[in-house]
PDB file of C-alpha atoms in Angstrom:
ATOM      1  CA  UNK A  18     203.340  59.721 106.677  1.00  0.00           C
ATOM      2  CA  UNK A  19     200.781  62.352 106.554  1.00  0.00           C
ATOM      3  CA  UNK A  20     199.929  64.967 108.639  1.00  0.00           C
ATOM      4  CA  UNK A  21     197.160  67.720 109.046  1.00  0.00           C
ATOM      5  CA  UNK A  22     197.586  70.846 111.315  1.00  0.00           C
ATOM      6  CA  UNK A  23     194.370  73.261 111.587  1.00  0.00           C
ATOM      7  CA  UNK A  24     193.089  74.889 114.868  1.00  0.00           C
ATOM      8  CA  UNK A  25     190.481  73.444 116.741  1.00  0.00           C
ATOM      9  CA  UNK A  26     188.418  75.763 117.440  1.00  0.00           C
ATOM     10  CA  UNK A  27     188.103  79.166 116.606  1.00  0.00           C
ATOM     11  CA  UNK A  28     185.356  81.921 117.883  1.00  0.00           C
ATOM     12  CA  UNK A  29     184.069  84.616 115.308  1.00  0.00           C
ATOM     13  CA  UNK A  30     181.711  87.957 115.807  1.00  0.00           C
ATOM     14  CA  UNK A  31     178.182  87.658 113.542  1.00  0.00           C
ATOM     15  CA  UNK A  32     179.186  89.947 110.154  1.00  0.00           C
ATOM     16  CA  UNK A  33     182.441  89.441 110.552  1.00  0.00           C
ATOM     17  CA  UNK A  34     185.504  87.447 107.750  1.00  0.00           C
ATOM     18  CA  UNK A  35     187.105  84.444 109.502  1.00  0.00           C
ATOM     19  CA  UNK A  36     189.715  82.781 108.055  1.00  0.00           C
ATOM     20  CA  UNK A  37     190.672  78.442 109.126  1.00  0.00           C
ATOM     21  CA  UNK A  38     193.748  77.520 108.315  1.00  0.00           C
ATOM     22  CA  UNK A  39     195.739  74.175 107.362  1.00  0.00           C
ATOM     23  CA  UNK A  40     198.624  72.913 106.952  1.00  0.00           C
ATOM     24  CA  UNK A  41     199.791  69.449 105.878  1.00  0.00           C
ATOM     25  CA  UNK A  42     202.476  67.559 104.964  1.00  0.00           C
ATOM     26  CA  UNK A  43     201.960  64.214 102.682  1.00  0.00           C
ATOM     27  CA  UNK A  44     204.109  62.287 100.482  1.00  0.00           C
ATOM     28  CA  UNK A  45     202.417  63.449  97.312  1.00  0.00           C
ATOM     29  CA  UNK A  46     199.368  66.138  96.856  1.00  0.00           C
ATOM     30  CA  UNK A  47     197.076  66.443  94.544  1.00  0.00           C
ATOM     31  CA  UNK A  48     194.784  68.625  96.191  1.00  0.00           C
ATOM     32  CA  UNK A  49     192.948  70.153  99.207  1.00  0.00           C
ATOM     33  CA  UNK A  50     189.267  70.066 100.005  1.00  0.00           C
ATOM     34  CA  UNK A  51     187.263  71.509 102.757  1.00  0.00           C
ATOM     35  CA  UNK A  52     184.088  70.151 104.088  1.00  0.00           C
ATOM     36  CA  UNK A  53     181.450  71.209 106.630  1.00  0.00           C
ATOM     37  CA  UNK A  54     180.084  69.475 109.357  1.00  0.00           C
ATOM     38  CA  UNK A  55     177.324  70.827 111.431  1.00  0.00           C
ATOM     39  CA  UNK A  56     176.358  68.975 114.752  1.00  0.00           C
ATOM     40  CA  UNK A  57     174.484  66.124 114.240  1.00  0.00           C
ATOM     41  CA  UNK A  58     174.691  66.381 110.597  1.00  0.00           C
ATOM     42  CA  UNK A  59     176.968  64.801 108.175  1.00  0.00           C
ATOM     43  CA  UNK A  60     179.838  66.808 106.211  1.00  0.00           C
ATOM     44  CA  UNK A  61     179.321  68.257 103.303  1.00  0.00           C
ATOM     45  CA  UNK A  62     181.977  69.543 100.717  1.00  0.00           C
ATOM     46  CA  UNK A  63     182.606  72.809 100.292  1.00  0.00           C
ATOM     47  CA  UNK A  64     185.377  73.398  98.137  1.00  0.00           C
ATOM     48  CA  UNK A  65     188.509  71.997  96.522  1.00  0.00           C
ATOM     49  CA  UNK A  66     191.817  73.843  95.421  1.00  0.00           C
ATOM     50  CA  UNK A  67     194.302  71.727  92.765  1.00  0.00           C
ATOM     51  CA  UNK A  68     196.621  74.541  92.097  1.00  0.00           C
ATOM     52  CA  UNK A  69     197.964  77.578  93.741  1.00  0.00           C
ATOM     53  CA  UNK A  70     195.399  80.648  94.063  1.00  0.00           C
ATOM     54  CA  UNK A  71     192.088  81.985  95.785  1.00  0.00           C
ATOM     55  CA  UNK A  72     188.495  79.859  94.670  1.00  0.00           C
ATOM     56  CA  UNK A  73     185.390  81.728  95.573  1.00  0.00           C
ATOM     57  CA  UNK A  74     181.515  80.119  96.395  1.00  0.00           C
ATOM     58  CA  UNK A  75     179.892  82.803  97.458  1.00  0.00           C
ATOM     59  CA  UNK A  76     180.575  84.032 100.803  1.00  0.00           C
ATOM     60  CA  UNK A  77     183.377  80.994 101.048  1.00  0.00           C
ATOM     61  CA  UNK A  78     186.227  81.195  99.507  1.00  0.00           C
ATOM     62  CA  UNK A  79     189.280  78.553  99.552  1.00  0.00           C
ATOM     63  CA  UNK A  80     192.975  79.350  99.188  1.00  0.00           C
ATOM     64  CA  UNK A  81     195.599  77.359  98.271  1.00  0.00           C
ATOM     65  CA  UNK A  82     200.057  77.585  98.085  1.00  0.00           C
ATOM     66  CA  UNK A  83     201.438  74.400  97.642  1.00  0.00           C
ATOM     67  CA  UNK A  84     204.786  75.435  98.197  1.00  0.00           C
ATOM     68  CA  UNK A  85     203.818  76.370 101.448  1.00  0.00           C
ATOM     69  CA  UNK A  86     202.048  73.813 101.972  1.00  0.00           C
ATOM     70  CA  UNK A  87     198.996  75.542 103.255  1.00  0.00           C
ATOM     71  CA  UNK A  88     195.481  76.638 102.576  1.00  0.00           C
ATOM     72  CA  UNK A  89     192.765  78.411 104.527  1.00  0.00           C
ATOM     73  CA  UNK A  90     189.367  78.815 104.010  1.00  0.00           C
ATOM     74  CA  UNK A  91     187.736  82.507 104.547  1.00  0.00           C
ATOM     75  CA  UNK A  92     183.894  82.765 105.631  1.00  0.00           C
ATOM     76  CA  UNK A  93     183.230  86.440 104.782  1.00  0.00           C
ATOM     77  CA  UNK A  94     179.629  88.275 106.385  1.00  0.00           C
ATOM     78  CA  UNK A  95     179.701  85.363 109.394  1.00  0.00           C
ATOM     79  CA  UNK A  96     175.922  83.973 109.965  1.00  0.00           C
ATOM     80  CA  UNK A  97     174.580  82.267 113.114  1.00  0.00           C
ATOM     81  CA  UNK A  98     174.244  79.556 110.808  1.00  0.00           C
ATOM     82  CA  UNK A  99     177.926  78.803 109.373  1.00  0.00           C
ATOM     83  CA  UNK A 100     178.919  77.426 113.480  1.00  0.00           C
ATOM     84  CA  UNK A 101     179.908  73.939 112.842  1.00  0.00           C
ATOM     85  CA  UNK A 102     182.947  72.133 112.337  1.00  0.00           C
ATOM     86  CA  UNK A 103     185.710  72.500 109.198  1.00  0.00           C
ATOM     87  CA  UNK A 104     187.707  70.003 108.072  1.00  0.00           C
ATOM     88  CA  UNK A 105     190.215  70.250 105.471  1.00  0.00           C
ATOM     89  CA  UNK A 106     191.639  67.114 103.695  1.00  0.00           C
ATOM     90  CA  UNK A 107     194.291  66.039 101.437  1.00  0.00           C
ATOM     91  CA  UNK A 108     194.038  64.076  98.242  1.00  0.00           C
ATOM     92  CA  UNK A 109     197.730  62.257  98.025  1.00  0.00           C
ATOM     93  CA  UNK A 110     197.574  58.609  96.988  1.00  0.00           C
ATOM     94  CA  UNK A 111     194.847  57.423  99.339  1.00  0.00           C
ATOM     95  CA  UNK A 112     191.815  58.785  98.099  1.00  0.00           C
ATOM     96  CA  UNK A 113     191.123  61.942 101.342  1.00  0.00           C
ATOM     97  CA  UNK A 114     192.803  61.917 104.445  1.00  0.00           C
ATOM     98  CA  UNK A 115     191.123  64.824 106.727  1.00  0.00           C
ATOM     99  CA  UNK A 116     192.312  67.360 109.434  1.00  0.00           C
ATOM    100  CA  UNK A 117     190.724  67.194 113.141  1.00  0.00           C
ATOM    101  CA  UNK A 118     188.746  69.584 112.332  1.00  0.00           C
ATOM    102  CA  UNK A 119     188.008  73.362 113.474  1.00  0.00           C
ATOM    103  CA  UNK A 120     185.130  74.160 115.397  1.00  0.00           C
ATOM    104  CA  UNK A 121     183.621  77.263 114.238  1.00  0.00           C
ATOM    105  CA  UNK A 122     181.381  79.034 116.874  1.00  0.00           C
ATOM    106  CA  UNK A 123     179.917  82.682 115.493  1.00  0.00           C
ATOM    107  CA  UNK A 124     178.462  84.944 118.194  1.00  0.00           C
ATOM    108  CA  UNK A 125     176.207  87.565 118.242  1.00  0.00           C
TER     109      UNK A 125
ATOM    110  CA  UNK B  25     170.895  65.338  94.294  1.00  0.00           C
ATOM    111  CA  UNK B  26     173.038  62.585  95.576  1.00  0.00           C
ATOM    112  CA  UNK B  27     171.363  60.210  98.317  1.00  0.00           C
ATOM    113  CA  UNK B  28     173.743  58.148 100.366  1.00  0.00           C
ATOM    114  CA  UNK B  29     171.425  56.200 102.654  1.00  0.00           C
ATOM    115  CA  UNK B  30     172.821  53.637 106.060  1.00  0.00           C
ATOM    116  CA  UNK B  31     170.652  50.831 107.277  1.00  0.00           C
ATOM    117  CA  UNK B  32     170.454  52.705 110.926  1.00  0.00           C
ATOM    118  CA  UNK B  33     171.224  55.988 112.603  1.00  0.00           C
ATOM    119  CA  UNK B  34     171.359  54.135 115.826  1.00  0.00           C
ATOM    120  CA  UNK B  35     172.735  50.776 117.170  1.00  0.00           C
ATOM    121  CA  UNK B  36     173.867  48.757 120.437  1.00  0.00           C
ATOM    122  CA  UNK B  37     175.561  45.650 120.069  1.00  0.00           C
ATOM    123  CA  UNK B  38     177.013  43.554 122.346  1.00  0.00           C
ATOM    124  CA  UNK B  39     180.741  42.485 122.396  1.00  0.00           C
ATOM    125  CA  UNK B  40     181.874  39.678 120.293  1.00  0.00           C
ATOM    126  CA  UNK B  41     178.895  39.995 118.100  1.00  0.00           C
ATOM    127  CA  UNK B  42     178.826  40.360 114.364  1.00  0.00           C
ATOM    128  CA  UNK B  43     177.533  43.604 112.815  1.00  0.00           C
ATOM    129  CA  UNK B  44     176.865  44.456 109.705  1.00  0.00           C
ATOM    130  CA  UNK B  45     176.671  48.280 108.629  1.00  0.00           C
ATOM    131  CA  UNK B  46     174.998  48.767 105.178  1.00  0.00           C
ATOM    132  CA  UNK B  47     175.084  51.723 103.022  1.00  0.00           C
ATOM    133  CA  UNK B  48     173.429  52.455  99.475  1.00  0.00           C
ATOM    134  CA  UNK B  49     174.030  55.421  97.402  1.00  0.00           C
ATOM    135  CA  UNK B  50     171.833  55.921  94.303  1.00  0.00           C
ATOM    136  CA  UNK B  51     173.836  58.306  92.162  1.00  0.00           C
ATOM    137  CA  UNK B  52     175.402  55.412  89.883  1.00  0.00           C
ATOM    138  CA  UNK B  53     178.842  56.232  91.641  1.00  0.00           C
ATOM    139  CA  UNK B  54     182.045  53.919  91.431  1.00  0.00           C
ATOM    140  CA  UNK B  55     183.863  55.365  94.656  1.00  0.00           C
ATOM    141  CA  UNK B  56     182.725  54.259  98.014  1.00  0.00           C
ATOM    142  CA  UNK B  57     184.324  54.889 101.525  1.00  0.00           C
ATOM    143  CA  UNK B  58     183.763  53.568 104.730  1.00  0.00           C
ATOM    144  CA  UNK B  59     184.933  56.157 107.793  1.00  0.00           C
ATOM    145  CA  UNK B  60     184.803  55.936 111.468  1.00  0.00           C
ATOM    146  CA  UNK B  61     184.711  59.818 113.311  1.00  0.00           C
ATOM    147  CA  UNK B  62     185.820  60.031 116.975  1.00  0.00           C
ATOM    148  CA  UNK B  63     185.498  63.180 119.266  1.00  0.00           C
ATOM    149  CA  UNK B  64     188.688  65.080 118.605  1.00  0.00           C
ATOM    150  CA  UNK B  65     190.334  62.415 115.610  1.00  0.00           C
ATOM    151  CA  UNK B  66     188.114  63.760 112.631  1.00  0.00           C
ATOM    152  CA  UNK B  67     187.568  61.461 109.852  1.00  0.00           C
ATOM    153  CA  UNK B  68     189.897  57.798 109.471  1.00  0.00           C
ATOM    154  CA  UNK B  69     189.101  55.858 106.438  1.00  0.00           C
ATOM    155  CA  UNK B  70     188.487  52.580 107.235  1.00  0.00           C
ATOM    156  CA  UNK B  71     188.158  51.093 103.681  1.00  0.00           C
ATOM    157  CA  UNK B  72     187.324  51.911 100.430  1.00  0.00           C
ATOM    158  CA  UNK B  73     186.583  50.609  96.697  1.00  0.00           C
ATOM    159  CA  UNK B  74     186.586  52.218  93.193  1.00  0.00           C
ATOM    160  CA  UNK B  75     184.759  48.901  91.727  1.00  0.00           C
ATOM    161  CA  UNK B  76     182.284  46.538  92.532  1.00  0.00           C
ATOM    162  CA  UNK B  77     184.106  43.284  94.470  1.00  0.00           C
ATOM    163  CA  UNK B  78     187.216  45.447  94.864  1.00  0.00           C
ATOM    164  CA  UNK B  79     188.553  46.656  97.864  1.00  0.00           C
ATOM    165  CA  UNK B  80     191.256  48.582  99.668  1.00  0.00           C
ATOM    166  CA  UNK B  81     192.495  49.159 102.724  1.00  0.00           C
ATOM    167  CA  UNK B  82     192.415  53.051 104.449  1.00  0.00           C
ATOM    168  CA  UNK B  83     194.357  53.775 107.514  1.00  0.00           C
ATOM    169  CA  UNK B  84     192.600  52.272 110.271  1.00  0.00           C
ATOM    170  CA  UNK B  85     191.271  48.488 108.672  1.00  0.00           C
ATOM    171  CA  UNK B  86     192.208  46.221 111.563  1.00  0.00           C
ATOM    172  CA  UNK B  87     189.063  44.490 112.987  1.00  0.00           C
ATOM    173  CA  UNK B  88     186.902  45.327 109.918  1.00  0.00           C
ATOM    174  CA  UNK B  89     185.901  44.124 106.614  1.00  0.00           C
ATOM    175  CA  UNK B  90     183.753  45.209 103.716  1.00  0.00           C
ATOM    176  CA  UNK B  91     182.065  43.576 101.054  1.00  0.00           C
ATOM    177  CA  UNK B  92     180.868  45.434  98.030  1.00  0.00           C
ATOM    178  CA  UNK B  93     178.708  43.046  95.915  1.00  0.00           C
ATOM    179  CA  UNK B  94     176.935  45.564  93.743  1.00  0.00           C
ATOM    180  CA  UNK B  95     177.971  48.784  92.699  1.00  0.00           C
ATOM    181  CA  UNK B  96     175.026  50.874  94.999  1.00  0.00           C
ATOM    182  CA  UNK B  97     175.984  49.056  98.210  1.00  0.00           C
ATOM    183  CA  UNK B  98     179.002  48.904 100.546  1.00  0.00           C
ATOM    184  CA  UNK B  99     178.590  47.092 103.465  1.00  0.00           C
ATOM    185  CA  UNK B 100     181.045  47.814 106.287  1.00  0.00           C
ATOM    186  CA  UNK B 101     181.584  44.534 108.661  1.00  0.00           C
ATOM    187  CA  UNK B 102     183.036  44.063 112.293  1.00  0.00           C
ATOM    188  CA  UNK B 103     183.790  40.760 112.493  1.00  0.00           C
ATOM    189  CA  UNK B 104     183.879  40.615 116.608  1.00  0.00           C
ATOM    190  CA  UNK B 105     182.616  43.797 117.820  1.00  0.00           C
ATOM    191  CA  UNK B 106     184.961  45.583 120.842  1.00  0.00           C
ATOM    192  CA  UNK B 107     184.495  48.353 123.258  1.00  0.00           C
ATOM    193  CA  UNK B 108     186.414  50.465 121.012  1.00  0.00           C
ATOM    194  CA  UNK B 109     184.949  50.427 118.001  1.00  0.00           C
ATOM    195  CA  UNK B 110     182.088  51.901 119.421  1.00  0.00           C
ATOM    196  CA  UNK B 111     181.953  55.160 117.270  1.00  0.00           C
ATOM    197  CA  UNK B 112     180.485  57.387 115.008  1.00  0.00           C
ATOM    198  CA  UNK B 113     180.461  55.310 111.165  1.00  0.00           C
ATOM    199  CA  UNK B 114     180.154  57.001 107.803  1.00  0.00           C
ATOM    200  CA  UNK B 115     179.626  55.756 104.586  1.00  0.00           C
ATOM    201  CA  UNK B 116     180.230  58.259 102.103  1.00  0.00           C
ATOM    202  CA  UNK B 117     180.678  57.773  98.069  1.00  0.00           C
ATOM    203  CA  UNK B 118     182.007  59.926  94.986  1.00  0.00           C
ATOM    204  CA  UNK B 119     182.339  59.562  90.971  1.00  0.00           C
ATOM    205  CA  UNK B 120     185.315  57.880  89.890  1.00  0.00           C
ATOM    206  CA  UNK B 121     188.438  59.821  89.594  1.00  0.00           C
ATOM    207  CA  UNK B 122     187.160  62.441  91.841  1.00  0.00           C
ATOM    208  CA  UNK B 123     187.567  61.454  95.232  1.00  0.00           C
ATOM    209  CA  UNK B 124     188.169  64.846  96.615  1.00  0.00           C
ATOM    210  CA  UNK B 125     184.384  65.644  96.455  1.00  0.00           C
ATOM    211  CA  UNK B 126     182.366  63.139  98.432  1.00  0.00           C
ATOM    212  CA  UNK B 127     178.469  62.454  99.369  1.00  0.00           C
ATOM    213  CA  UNK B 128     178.028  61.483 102.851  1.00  0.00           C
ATOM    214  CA  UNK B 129     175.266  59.609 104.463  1.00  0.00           C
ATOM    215  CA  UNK B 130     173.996  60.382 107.782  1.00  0.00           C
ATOM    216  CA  UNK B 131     176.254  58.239 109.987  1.00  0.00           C
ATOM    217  CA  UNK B 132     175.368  55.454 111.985  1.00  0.00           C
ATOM    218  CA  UNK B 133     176.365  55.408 115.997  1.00  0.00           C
ATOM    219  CA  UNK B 134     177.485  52.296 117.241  1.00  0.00           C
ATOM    220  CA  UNK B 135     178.116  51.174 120.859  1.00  0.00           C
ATOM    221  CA  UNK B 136     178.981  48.387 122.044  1.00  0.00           C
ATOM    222  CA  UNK B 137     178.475  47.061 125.271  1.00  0.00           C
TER     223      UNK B 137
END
């Protein structure tokens, strides 16, 4: 089967880095990708990692070790504006299968 | 930019009914999903298709269909609409061979009563 493991909800100062990890374990991997959700709205993708390092968009960046199976993704200089919910999913042989999802709430 | 439109961002049915979700995209893409997202369960994949009048399962098909008669439009169908398939529903679509970066539409939220 296939499983996702990231925490659901995390609570970060205005300015400040936060990092959301995942873990996830799935019968074959091709990749992970991390999408954005705010409330009301519908995700939108953020980034994707095939192979092992860091992948920087700006102020978001996306890491990936597939021998450890994991991946975060780091929101540096924290705006009012980034609180909504992450979700990081897999691509194994179904085409994405997400995470629960993180709640990101930034405070001033 | 990518458009991925559904027929209505709001919707009460009744059980045993028939509804039919509808969802266009107008980016000429091959990939199209069908996901239902539930307070606290993220995003399941209900179905999906990589080709006009194909189809495959996702992980949670049981008490839907889909048809997919032209390439723009997936249509997302619950044969006899229950209690619990009132939910959040989102279409969402990608170019073929790249699943891992998908348009969403806005989501349609069902109840049923």
């Amino acid at each position: 089967g296939q499983s996702l493991e990231q925490p659901s909800e995390v609570t970060a100062v205005e300015g400040a880095i936060v990092q959301i990890n995942c873990t996830y374990q799935t019968s074959g991997f091709y990749g992970l990708s991390w999408y954005q959700q705010h409330d009301g709205g519908a995700p939108t993708f953020l980034s994707y990692n095939a192979l092992d390092g860091l992948e920087e968009t700006g102020r978001f960046s996306s890491f990936l070790s597939r021998s450890d199976s994991y991946g975060y993704l780091l929101l540096q200089e924290l705006q009012m504006k980034d609180s909504a919910s992450y979700f990081c999913a897999v691509r194994d042989v179904t085409p994405l299968v997400f995470g629960k999802g993180t709640r990101l709430s930034v405070i001033a | 930019d990518v458009k991925v439109t559904q027929s209505s961002r709001y919707l009460v049915k009744r059980t045993g009914e028939k509804v039919f979700l509808e969802c266009v995209q107008d980016m000429d893409h091959e990939n199209m999903f069908w996901y239902r997202q539930d307070p606290g369960l993220g995003l399941r994949l209900i179905y999906f298709s990589y080709d006009v009048k194909m189809k495959e399962k996702g992980d949670i098909p049981e008490g839907y269909s889909v048809s997919r008669e032209k390439k723009e439009r997936f249509s997302l169908i619950l044969e006899s609409a229950s209690t619990n398939q009132t939910s959040m529903y989102l279409c969402a679509s990608s170019l073929g061979g790249e699943s891992y970066e998908q348009y969403f539409g806005p989501g349609t939220r069902l109840t049923v009563t």
